[in-house]
Amino acid sequence: MKACLFKIQTHKSIMSQFAELSFDGKSYQLPVVEGTEGEKAVDISKLRAQSGLITLDTGYKNTGATMSGITFLDGEKGILHYRGYSIEELAENASFIEVAYLLIYGELPTQSQLEAFEARIMKHNNLHEDFKKIYDGFPSSAHPMGVLSAMVSSLTAFYPGALNPNFTDEEADRTIARLMGKLPTIAAWAYTNSIGAPVNYPTDKDYCSNFLYMMFKRPNRDLKIDPVVVKALNTLLILHADHEQNCSTSTVRIVGSSHASLYSSVAAGINALWGPLHGGANQAVIEMLDAIHADGGDTKKYMAKAKDKNDPFRLMGFGHRVYKNFDPRARIIKKACDDVLEALGVDDPVLDIAKGLEQEALSDPYFKDRNLYPNVDFYSGIIYRALGLKTELFTVMFALGRLPGWIAQWKELRDNGEPIGRPRQIYTGATPRAYVPMEKR
Ligand code: ACO
């Protein structure tokens, strides 16, 4: 790699302790790795070679897949830090592009670094005119997440240089700026296409205002962009910007570990994010609220369904794999949610149902005992609904926010020269047996 445009800060871990594993009359010493926040992990990378054992952890609930210097979170204490800075301080003071720079390059930018980064992103925010032909090929009913992922994948066709696995730092920086610049345009065009409105070309407004302009400007009416909405969007994007090794980020890393391009890795991450147990939850929240409303608005009935072990229904937007106390992002976004609802003067029965469910769940022993609190998706769905977005677009908004995190994680993986990701398994299928000819089956 050649000279780096921006510098990365790395954190070393200390390896001074060992854990001992006894099995079948033998004992094995396994190094204990400690991170900068005191988290400890048993390094089992040599365990199979030494003992024939692997570890089993379906859903990776207790598996560290990498050592990363990007995001720290403590689910028990409700802490989230990007590169050491608290999410509360960043959400209060920073712009989304500033946070993107921090995540990707490791340090808060100086004024001139920020301006250069933003200018580079905005230089790349237009789409090749041939993209319109691809949009035209989708039915207007196409889910925008599918369109988003397809469009990000197709960037490899327009910019094949990104396929070179031996890229220079300068080439990587260009690909990063291109993707940061183009994703809002891709997302907005997916939206306008889905509602039959003409596409809007990017302008020289700031990142958030430009996105809102491309989404909501129509030829027959002026658009007044409310600063409260711009601020809420900036906050939402920051809150979603990274969340260490979640499902979509792990997907980006594992695809990137095969030296697939940044575009291909992020397209895979978009598909992972789409699922209703991950980013798709904000869409699922509103769909659930709509269903409750259509069914007469009886929140108690749905609370009972959520608690019934024989009923697959779950209260969408509640609970989190790692936050078992509270989600710090949910606290911040709740305030942004209240501000937006007040500024826009929204009167929506579905939002009243959301408030009722929130109150009931917070005082219900089932939810309290299991530490099930509203997560970030509960409130983000409500804000997007208030902005008048189609529910299918909610997860696209999440993807816009998560992009710098995906990029940072992909960059870290490649900068650290991590090996290809390839988990093992415990086989539980049939033992060897003879092929059965068709007539004997
Ligand atoms: N509604 C009702 N019960 C729930 C819910 C819920 N939303 N979430 C968890 N539970 C219950 C489970 O039934 C289980 O009960 P039990 O101990 O009596 O069996 C207990 O709480 C623990 O649940 P798990 O599924 O083991 O928790 P896990 O950490 O695996 O799941 C998850 C986390 C997937 C987020 C889950 O809480 C859920 O499905 N929530 C709804 C979907 C959602 O909002 N997803 C968005 C997550 S945030 C994000 O991706 C940005």
Coordinates of C-alpha atoms and ligand atoms in Angstrom, one line a residue:
M1 CA 0.0 0.0 0.0
K2 CA 1.2 3.5 -0.8
A3 CA 1.1 6.7 1.3
C4 CA -2.1 6.9 3.4
L5 CA -4.3 10.0 3.1
F6 CA -5.6 9.6 6.6
K7 CA -4.0 7.9 9.6
I8 CA -5.5 5.0 11.5
Q9 CA -5.1 4.7 15.3
T10 CA -4.6 1.1 16.5
H11 CA -5.0 -0.3 20.0
K12 CA -2.8 -3.2 21.1
S13 CA -4.1 -5.9 23.4
I14 CA -2.2 -7.5 26.2
M15 CA -1.7 -11.2 26.5
S16 CA -0.4 -12.1 29.9
Q17 CA -2.9 -14.6 31.4
F18 CA -3.8 -18.2 30.5
A19 CA -7.0 -20.2 30.9
E20 CA -6.6 -23.9 31.5
L21 CA -8.9 -26.5 29.8
S22 CA -8.8 -30.1 31.0
F23 CA -10.2 -32.8 28.7
D24 CA -9.7 -36.5 28.5
G25 CA -6.9 -36.5 31.0
K26 CA -4.9 -33.8 29.4
S27 CA -4.8 -30.1 30.1
Y28 CA -4.3 -27.2 27.6
Q29 CA -3.2 -23.7 28.3
L30 CA -5.1 -21.1 26.3
P31 CA -3.9 -17.5 26.2
V32 CA -6.3 -14.9 27.6
V33 CA -6.5 -11.8 25.5
E34 CA -7.5 -8.5 27.1
G35 CA -8.9 -5.4 25.3
T36 CA -8.3 -1.8 26.2
E37 CA -11.7 -1.7 28.1
G38 CA -10.7 -4.7 30.2
E39 CA -12.8 -7.3 28.3
K40 CA -11.2 -10.7 28.3
A41 CA -11.3 -13.5 25.8
V42 CA -9.9 -17.0 25.7
D43 CA -7.9 -17.4 22.5
I44 CA -8.9 -20.8 21.1
S45 CA -7.2 -20.4 17.7
K46 CA -4.7 -23.3 18.4
L47 CA -7.2 -25.4 20.4
R48 CA -8.2 -27.8 17.6
A49 CA -4.6 -28.4 16.5
Q50 CA -3.6 -29.2 20.1
S51 CA -6.7 -31.2 21.3
G52 CA -9.0 -32.0 18.4
L53 CA -11.7 -29.9 20.0
I54 CA -13.5 -26.9 18.5
T55 CA -15.8 -24.6 20.3
L56 CA -19.6 -24.5 19.6
D57 CA -21.6 -21.3 19.8
T58 CA -24.6 -21.2 17.6
G59 CA -25.6 -17.6 16.8
Y60 CA -22.1 -16.5 18.0
K61 CA -23.5 -15.3 21.3
N62 CA -20.2 -15.7 23.1
T63 CA -17.7 -15.6 20.2
G64 CA -15.3 -12.8 19.5
A65 CA -14.7 -12.9 15.7
T66 CA -12.0 -10.2 15.6
M67 CA -10.1 -7.6 17.6
S68 CA -11.3 -4.2 16.6
G69 CA -10.4 -0.6 17.5
I70 CA -13.6 1.0 16.2
T71 CA -16.6 0.6 18.5
F72 CA -16.9 -0.4 22.1
L73 CA -20.2 -1.3 23.7
D74 CA -21.1 -2.6 27.1
G75 CA -24.6 -4.1 26.9
E76 CA -25.0 -4.5 30.7
K77 CA -24.1 -0.8 31.4
G78 CA -25.7 0.6 28.2
I79 CA -22.4 2.1 26.9
L80 CA -21.6 2.8 23.3
H81 CA -18.4 4.5 22.2
Y82 CA -17.1 5.2 18.7
R83 CA -13.2 5.3 18.8
G84 CA -13.4 6.2 22.5
Y85 CA -16.0 9.0 22.1
S86 CA -19.4 8.5 23.8
I87 CA -22.5 8.2 21.6
E88 CA -24.1 10.9 23.7
E89 CA -21.4 13.4 23.0
L90 CA -21.2 12.6 19.4
A91 CA -24.9 12.8 18.9
E92 CA -25.0 16.2 20.7
N93 CA -22.1 17.8 19.0
A94 CA -21.0 16.2 15.7
S95 CA -22.2 16.0 12.2
F96 CA -22.8 12.6 10.5
I97 CA -19.9 13.2 8.1
E98 CA -17.6 14.1 11.0
V99 CA -18.6 10.8 12.7
A100 CA -18.1 8.9 9.4
Y101 CA -14.5 10.3 9.2
L102 CA -13.9 9.3 12.9
L103 CA -15.1 5.8 12.3
I104 CA -13.3 5.2 9.0
Y105 CA -10.0 7.0 9.8
G106 CA -9.8 6.7 13.6
E107 CA -9.6 10.3 14.7
L108 CA -11.9 13.3 14.7
P109 CA -11.1 15.4 11.7
T110 CA -9.7 18.9 11.8
Q111 CA -11.7 21.6 10.0
S112 CA -9.7 21.2 6.8
Q113 CA -9.8 17.4 6.9
L114 CA -13.5 17.5 7.4
E115 CA -14.0 20.0 4.5
A116 CA -11.8 17.9 2.2
F117 CA -13.6 14.7 3.2
E118 CA -17.1 16.2 2.7
A119 CA -16.0 17.8 -0.7
R120 CA -14.7 14.5 -1.9
I121 CA -17.9 12.7 -0.9
M122 CA -20.1 15.4 -2.5
K123 CA -18.0 15.3 -5.7
H124 CA -19.0 11.7 -6.1
N125 CA -22.7 11.9 -5.3
N126 CA -24.0 11.8 -8.8
L127 CA -25.0 8.5 -10.5
H128 CA -24.0 7.5 -14.0
E129 CA -27.0 8.2 -16.3
D130 CA -27.1 4.5 -17.2
F131 CA -28.2 3.8 -13.7
K132 CA -31.6 5.0 -14.7
K133 CA -31.9 2.0 -17.1
I134 CA -31.4 -0.3 -14.2
Y135 CA -34.0 1.5 -12.1
D136 CA -36.4 1.2 -15.0
G137 CA -36.0 -2.6 -15.0
F138 CA -37.4 -2.9 -11.5
P139 CA -41.2 -3.0 -10.9
S140 CA -42.4 0.0 -8.9
S141 CA -43.4 -2.6 -6.2
A142 CA -39.8 -3.6 -5.7
H143 CA -38.6 -3.4 -2.1
P144 CA -36.1 -0.5 -1.9
M145 CA -33.7 -2.7 0.2
G146 CA -33.4 -5.1 -2.7
V147 CA -32.9 -2.2 -5.1
L148 CA -30.3 -0.7 -2.8
S149 CA -28.3 -3.8 -2.6
A150 CA -28.5 -4.4 -6.4
M151 CA -27.4 -0.9 -7.1
V152 CA -24.5 -1.0 -4.7
S153 CA -23.4 -4.3 -6.3
S154 CA -23.7 -2.8 -9.8
L155 CA -21.2 0.0 -8.8
T156 CA -18.6 -2.7 -9.5
A157 CA -19.7 -2.6 -13.1
F158 CA -19.3 1.2 -13.3
Y159 CA -16.1 1.3 -11.3
P160 CA -14.3 -2.0 -11.9
G161 CA -11.1 -0.6 -10.4
A162 CA -12.6 -1.4 -7.0
L163 CA -12.4 -5.1 -7.8
N164 CA -8.6 -5.0 -7.6
P165 CA -7.8 -6.7 -4.2
N166 CA -4.3 -5.0 -4.2
F167 CA -5.7 -1.5 -4.0
T168 CA -3.6 1.5 -2.9
D169 CA -4.7 3.6 0.0
E170 CA -5.5 6.4 -2.5
E171 CA -7.7 4.0 -4.5
A172 CA -9.4 2.8 -1.3
D173 CA -10.1 6.4 -0.2
R174 CA -11.7 7.1 -3.6
T175 CA -13.9 4.0 -3.4
I176 CA -15.0 5.0 0.1
A177 CA -15.9 8.6 -0.9
R178 CA -17.7 7.2 -4.0
L179 CA -19.8 4.9 -1.9
M180 CA -20.5 7.5 0.8
G181 CA -21.5 10.0 -1.9
K182 CA -23.6 7.7 -4.0
L183 CA -25.6 5.8 -1.4
P184 CA -28.0 8.6 -0.5
T185 CA -28.6 9.2 -4.2
I186 CA -29.2 5.5 -4.8
A187 CA -31.6 5.4 -1.9
A188 CA -33.5 8.5 -2.9
W189 CA -33.8 7.3 -6.5
A190 CA -35.1 4.0 -5.3
Y191 CA -37.8 5.9 -3.3
T192 CA -38.8 8.3 -6.1
N193 CA -38.9 5.4 -8.5
S194 CA -41.1 3.4 -6.3
I195 CA -43.7 6.2 -6.1
G196 CA -43.5 7.1 -9.7
A197 CA -41.9 10.5 -9.1
P198 CA -39.1 11.9 -11.2
V199 CA -35.6 11.5 -9.8
N200 CA -33.9 14.6 -8.2
Y201 CA -30.2 15.1 -8.9
P202 CA -28.0 15.9 -6.0
T203 CA -27.3 19.5 -5.0
D204 CA -24.6 21.3 -3.1
K205 CA -26.5 21.2 0.2
D206 CA -25.1 19.5 3.2
Y207 CA -25.3 15.7 3.3
C208 CA -28.6 15.4 5.3
S209 CA -30.4 18.3 3.6
N210 CA -29.3 17.1 0.2
F211 CA -30.7 13.6 0.9
L212 CA -34.1 15.1 2.1
Y213 CA -34.2 17.3 -1.0
M214 CA -33.6 14.3 -3.3
M215 CA -36.3 12.3 -1.5
F216 CA -39.0 14.9 -1.2
K217 CA -38.7 17.6 -3.9
R218 CA -41.5 17.4 -6.5
P219 CA -41.7 19.4 -9.6
N220 CA -45.1 20.9 -8.7
R221 CA -44.3 22.1 -5.2
D222 CA -41.6 23.9 -3.3
L223 CA -39.8 22.1 -0.6
K224 CA -39.1 23.7 2.8
I225 CA -36.6 21.5 4.7
D226 CA -37.3 21.9 8.4
P227 CA -34.1 22.3 10.5
V228 CA -35.6 20.1 13.2
V229 CA -36.0 17.3 10.7
V230 CA -32.4 17.8 9.4
K231 CA -31.1 17.7 13.0
A232 CA -33.1 14.5 13.7
L233 CA -31.8 12.8 10.6
N234 CA -28.2 13.8 11.5
T235 CA -28.8 12.3 15.0
L236 CA -30.4 9.1 13.6
L237 CA -27.6 8.5 11.1
I238 CA -25.0 9.0 13.9
L239 CA -26.8 6.6 16.2
H240 CA -26.9 3.9 13.5
A241 CA -23.3 4.5 12.3
D242 CA -21.7 1.5 13.9
H243 CA -22.5 -1.2 16.4
E244 CA -19.4 -3.5 16.4
Q245 CA -19.9 -7.1 15.2
N246 CA -23.7 -7.2 14.6
C247 CA -25.2 -9.4 11.9
S248 CA -24.8 -7.1 8.9
T249 CA -21.3 -5.9 10.0
S250 CA -20.1 -9.5 10.5
T251 CA -21.5 -10.2 7.0
V252 CA -19.5 -7.2 5.5
R253 CA -16.4 -8.5 7.3
I254 CA -16.8 -12.1 6.2
V255 CA -17.5 -11.1 2.6
G256 CA -14.6 -8.6 2.7
S257 CA -12.3 -11.3 4.1
S258 CA -12.5 -13.1 0.8
H259 CA -11.1 -9.9 -0.7
A260 CA -14.4 -9.2 -2.5
S261 CA -14.7 -5.4 -3.2
L262 CA -16.0 -2.9 -0.8
Y263 CA -19.1 -2.5 -3.0
S264 CA -19.8 -6.3 -2.9
S265 CA -19.2 -6.5 0.8
V266 CA -21.5 -3.6 1.6
A267 CA -24.2 -5.0 -0.8
A268 CA -24.1 -8.2 1.3
G269 CA -24.3 -6.2 4.5
I270 CA -27.4 -4.4 3.1
N271 CA -29.1 -7.8 2.5
A272 CA -28.2 -8.9 6.1
L273 CA -29.6 -5.7 7.5
W274 CA -32.9 -6.2 5.6
G275 CA -34.0 -9.1 7.9
P276 CA -36.8 -8.3 10.5
L277 CA -34.7 -9.5 13.4
H278 CA -32.0 -6.9 12.5
G279 CA -32.5 -3.6 10.7
G280 CA -35.8 -4.7 9.2
A281 CA -37.2 -4.3 12.8
N282 CA -38.1 -0.6 12.3
Q283 CA -40.3 -1.5 9.4
A284 CA -41.7 -4.4 11.4
V285 CA -42.5 -2.0 14.3
I286 CA -44.8 0.1 12.2
E287 CA -46.4 -2.9 10.5
M288 CA -47.1 -4.3 13.9
L289 CA -48.6 -1.0 15.1
D290 CA -50.7 -0.7 12.0
A291 CA -52.0 -4.3 12.5
I292 CA -52.8 -3.5 16.2
H293 CA -54.6 -0.3 15.0
A294 CA -56.6 -2.2 12.3
D295 CA -57.5 -4.8 15.0
G296 CA -59.2 -2.1 17.2
G297 CA -56.1 -0.8 19.0
D298 CA -56.2 -3.2 21.9
T299 CA -52.6 -3.1 23.2
K300 CA -53.3 -5.4 26.1
K301 CA -54.3 -8.2 23.7
Y302 CA -50.9 -7.8 21.9
M303 CA -49.0 -7.6 25.2
A304 CA -50.6 -10.9 26.1
K305 CA -49.7 -12.4 22.8
A306 CA -46.1 -11.3 23.2
K307 CA -45.9 -13.1 26.6
D308 CA -47.6 -16.3 25.4
K309 CA -44.9 -18.9 24.8
N310 CA -47.3 -20.8 22.4
D311 CA -47.7 -17.6 20.2
P312 CA -44.8 -16.7 17.9
F313 CA -45.7 -13.0 18.1
R314 CA -43.0 -10.8 19.5
L315 CA -43.3 -7.1 20.4
M316 CA -41.1 -5.7 17.5
G317 CA -38.7 -2.9 18.6
F318 CA -38.3 -4.4 22.1
G319 CA -35.3 -6.4 23.3
H320 CA -31.7 -6.5 22.1
R321 CA -29.1 -9.2 21.7
V322 CA -26.4 -7.2 23.6
Y323 CA -28.2 -4.4 25.5
K324 CA -29.7 -6.2 28.5
N325 CA -30.3 -3.1 30.5
F326 CA -31.1 -0.2 28.2
D327 CA -30.2 0.9 24.7
P328 CA -28.3 4.2 25.0
R329 CA -29.3 5.0 21.4
A330 CA -33.0 4.6 22.3
R331 CA -32.6 7.2 25.0
I332 CA -31.2 9.8 22.6
I333 CA -33.6 9.0 19.8
K334 CA -36.6 9.2 22.1
K335 CA -35.8 12.9 22.5
A336 CA -35.3 13.4 18.7
C337 CA -38.6 11.5 18.2
D338 CA -40.5 13.9 20.6
D339 CA -39.0 16.9 18.9
V340 CA -39.9 15.8 15.4
L341 CA -43.5 14.9 16.4
E342 CA -43.9 18.3 18.1
A343 CA -42.3 20.3 15.2
L344 CA -44.4 18.5 12.6
G345 CA -47.5 18.6 14.7
V346 CA -48.3 15.0 13.7
D347 CA -51.6 13.5 14.9
D348 CA -51.5 9.8 14.1
P349 CA -53.4 7.1 16.1
V350 CA -50.7 4.6 15.3
L351 CA -48.2 6.8 17.2
D352 CA -50.6 6.8 20.2
I353 CA -50.6 3.0 20.1
A354 CA -46.7 3.1 20.1
K355 CA -46.7 5.3 23.2
G356 CA -49.3 3.1 25.0
L357 CA -47.3 -0.1 24.2
E358 CA -44.1 1.6 25.4
Q359 CA -45.7 2.5 28.8
E360 CA -47.2 -0.9 29.3
A361 CA -44.1 -2.8 28.4
L362 CA -41.9 -0.7 30.7
S363 CA -44.0 -1.6 33.7
D364 CA -44.8 -5.2 32.8
P365 CA -43.0 -7.9 34.9
Y366 CA -42.5 -10.1 31.8
F367 CA -40.5 -7.4 30.0
K368 CA -38.8 -6.1 33.2
D369 CA -37.6 -9.6 34.3
R370 CA -36.2 -10.2 30.8
N371 CA -34.7 -6.7 30.5
L372 CA -36.7 -6.0 27.4
Y373 CA -36.6 -2.3 26.6
P374 CA -37.6 -0.3 23.5
N375 CA -34.6 -0.5 21.2
V376 CA -33.4 2.2 18.7
D377 CA -35.7 0.7 16.0
F378 CA -38.8 1.3 18.0
Y379 CA -38.3 5.1 17.9
S380 CA -36.6 5.4 14.5
G381 CA -39.7 3.7 12.9
I382 CA -41.9 6.3 14.6
I383 CA -39.8 9.2 13.3
Y384 CA -39.7 7.9 9.8
R385 CA -43.5 7.4 9.9
A386 CA -43.9 11.0 11.1
L387 CA -41.7 12.2 8.1
G388 CA -44.2 10.4 5.8
L389 CA -41.8 7.8 4.5
K390 CA -43.2 4.5 3.2
T391 CA -42.4 1.8 5.7
E392 CA -40.3 -0.2 3.1
L393 CA -37.9 2.7 3.2
F394 CA -37.2 2.6 6.9
T395 CA -34.4 0.0 6.7
V396 CA -32.9 1.9 3.8
M397 CA -32.5 4.8 6.2
F398 CA -30.7 2.5 8.7
A399 CA -28.4 1.4 5.9
L400 CA -27.5 5.0 5.1
G401 CA -26.5 5.5 8.7
R402 CA -24.6 2.2 9.0
L403 CA -22.6 2.8 5.9
P404 CA -19.5 4.4 7.6
G405 CA -19.4 1.6 10.1
W406 CA -19.4 -1.0 7.4
I407 CA -16.7 0.9 5.6
A408 CA -14.6 1.3 8.7
Q409 CA -14.9 -2.4 9.6
W410 CA -14.1 -3.5 6.1
K411 CA -11.1 -1.1 6.0
E412 CA -9.8 -2.4 9.4
L413 CA -10.1 -6.0 8.3
R414 CA -8.1 -5.3 5.1
D415 CA -5.6 -3.0 6.8
N416 CA -4.9 -5.7 9.4
G417 CA -4.6 -8.4 6.8
E418 CA -7.1 -10.6 8.5
P419 CA -7.5 -14.1 7.1
I420 CA -10.6 -15.3 5.3
G421 CA -13.5 -16.0 7.6
R422 CA -14.4 -19.7 7.7
P423 CA -16.2 -21.1 10.8
R424 CA -16.3 -24.8 11.6
Q425 CA -19.2 -27.0 12.6
I426 CA -20.2 -30.1 14.4
Y427 CA -21.7 -32.4 11.9
T428 CA -25.0 -34.0 13.0
G429 CA -26.1 -35.7 9.7
A430 CA -26.1 -39.3 8.5
T431 CA -23.0 -41.4 8.9
P432 CA -21.5 -43.0 5.8
R433 CA -24.0 -45.2 3.9
A434 CA -24.2 -46.9 0.5
Y435 CA -25.9 -45.2 -2.4
V436 CA -29.5 -46.4 -2.8
P437 CA -30.5 -47.0 -6.5
M438 CA -33.7 -45.2 -7.5
E439 CA -35.9 -48.3 -7.8
K440 CA -35.0 -49.3 -4.2
R441 CA -35.9 -46.0 -2.5
Ligands
ACO1 N1 -41.2 -9.7 22.6 C1 -41.6 -10.7 23.5 N2 -40.6 -11.5 24.1 C2 -39.3 -11.3 23.8 C3 -38.9 -10.3 22.9 C4 -39.9 -9.5 22.3 N3 -39.6 -8.5 21.4 N4 -37.6 -10.3 22.8 C5 -37.2 -11.3 23.6 N5 -38.2 -11.9 24.2 C6 -38.2 -13.0 25.2 C7 -37.9 -14.3 24.6 O1 -39.1 -15.0 24.3 C8 -37.1 -15.0 25.7 O2 -38.0 -15.4 26.7 P1 -37.7 -16.7 27.6 O3 -36.4 -16.5 28.3 O4 -38.9 -16.9 28.5 O5 -37.6 -17.9 26.6 C9 -36.3 -13.9 26.3 O6 -37.0 -12.7 26.0 C10 -34.9 -13.8 25.7 O7 -35.0 -13.6 24.3 P2 -34.0 -14.2 23.2 O8 -34.7 -14.4 21.9 O9 -33.2 -15.3 23.8 O10 -33.0 -12.9 23.1 P3 -32.0 -12.7 21.9 O11 -30.9 -11.9 22.5 O12 -31.7 -13.9 21.2 O13 -32.9 -11.8 20.9 C11 -33.8 -10.0 19.7 C12 -32.7 -10.5 20.7 C13 -33.7 -10.8 18.4 C14 -33.5 -8.6 19.3 C15 -35.2 -10.2 20.3 O14 -35.3 -9.4 21.5 C16 -36.3 -9.8 19.3 O15 -36.7 -10.7 18.5 N6 -36.8 -8.6 19.3 C17 -37.8 -8.1 18.4 C18 -37.1 -7.7 17.1 C19 -36.4 -6.5 17.2 O16 -36.8 -5.5 17.7 N7 -35.2 -6.5 16.6 C20 -34.3 -5.3 16.5 C21 -33.1 -5.5 17.3 S1 -32.1 -3.9 17.3 C22 -31.3 -3.9 15.9 O17 -31.1 -4.8 15.2 C23 -30.7 -2.6 15.5

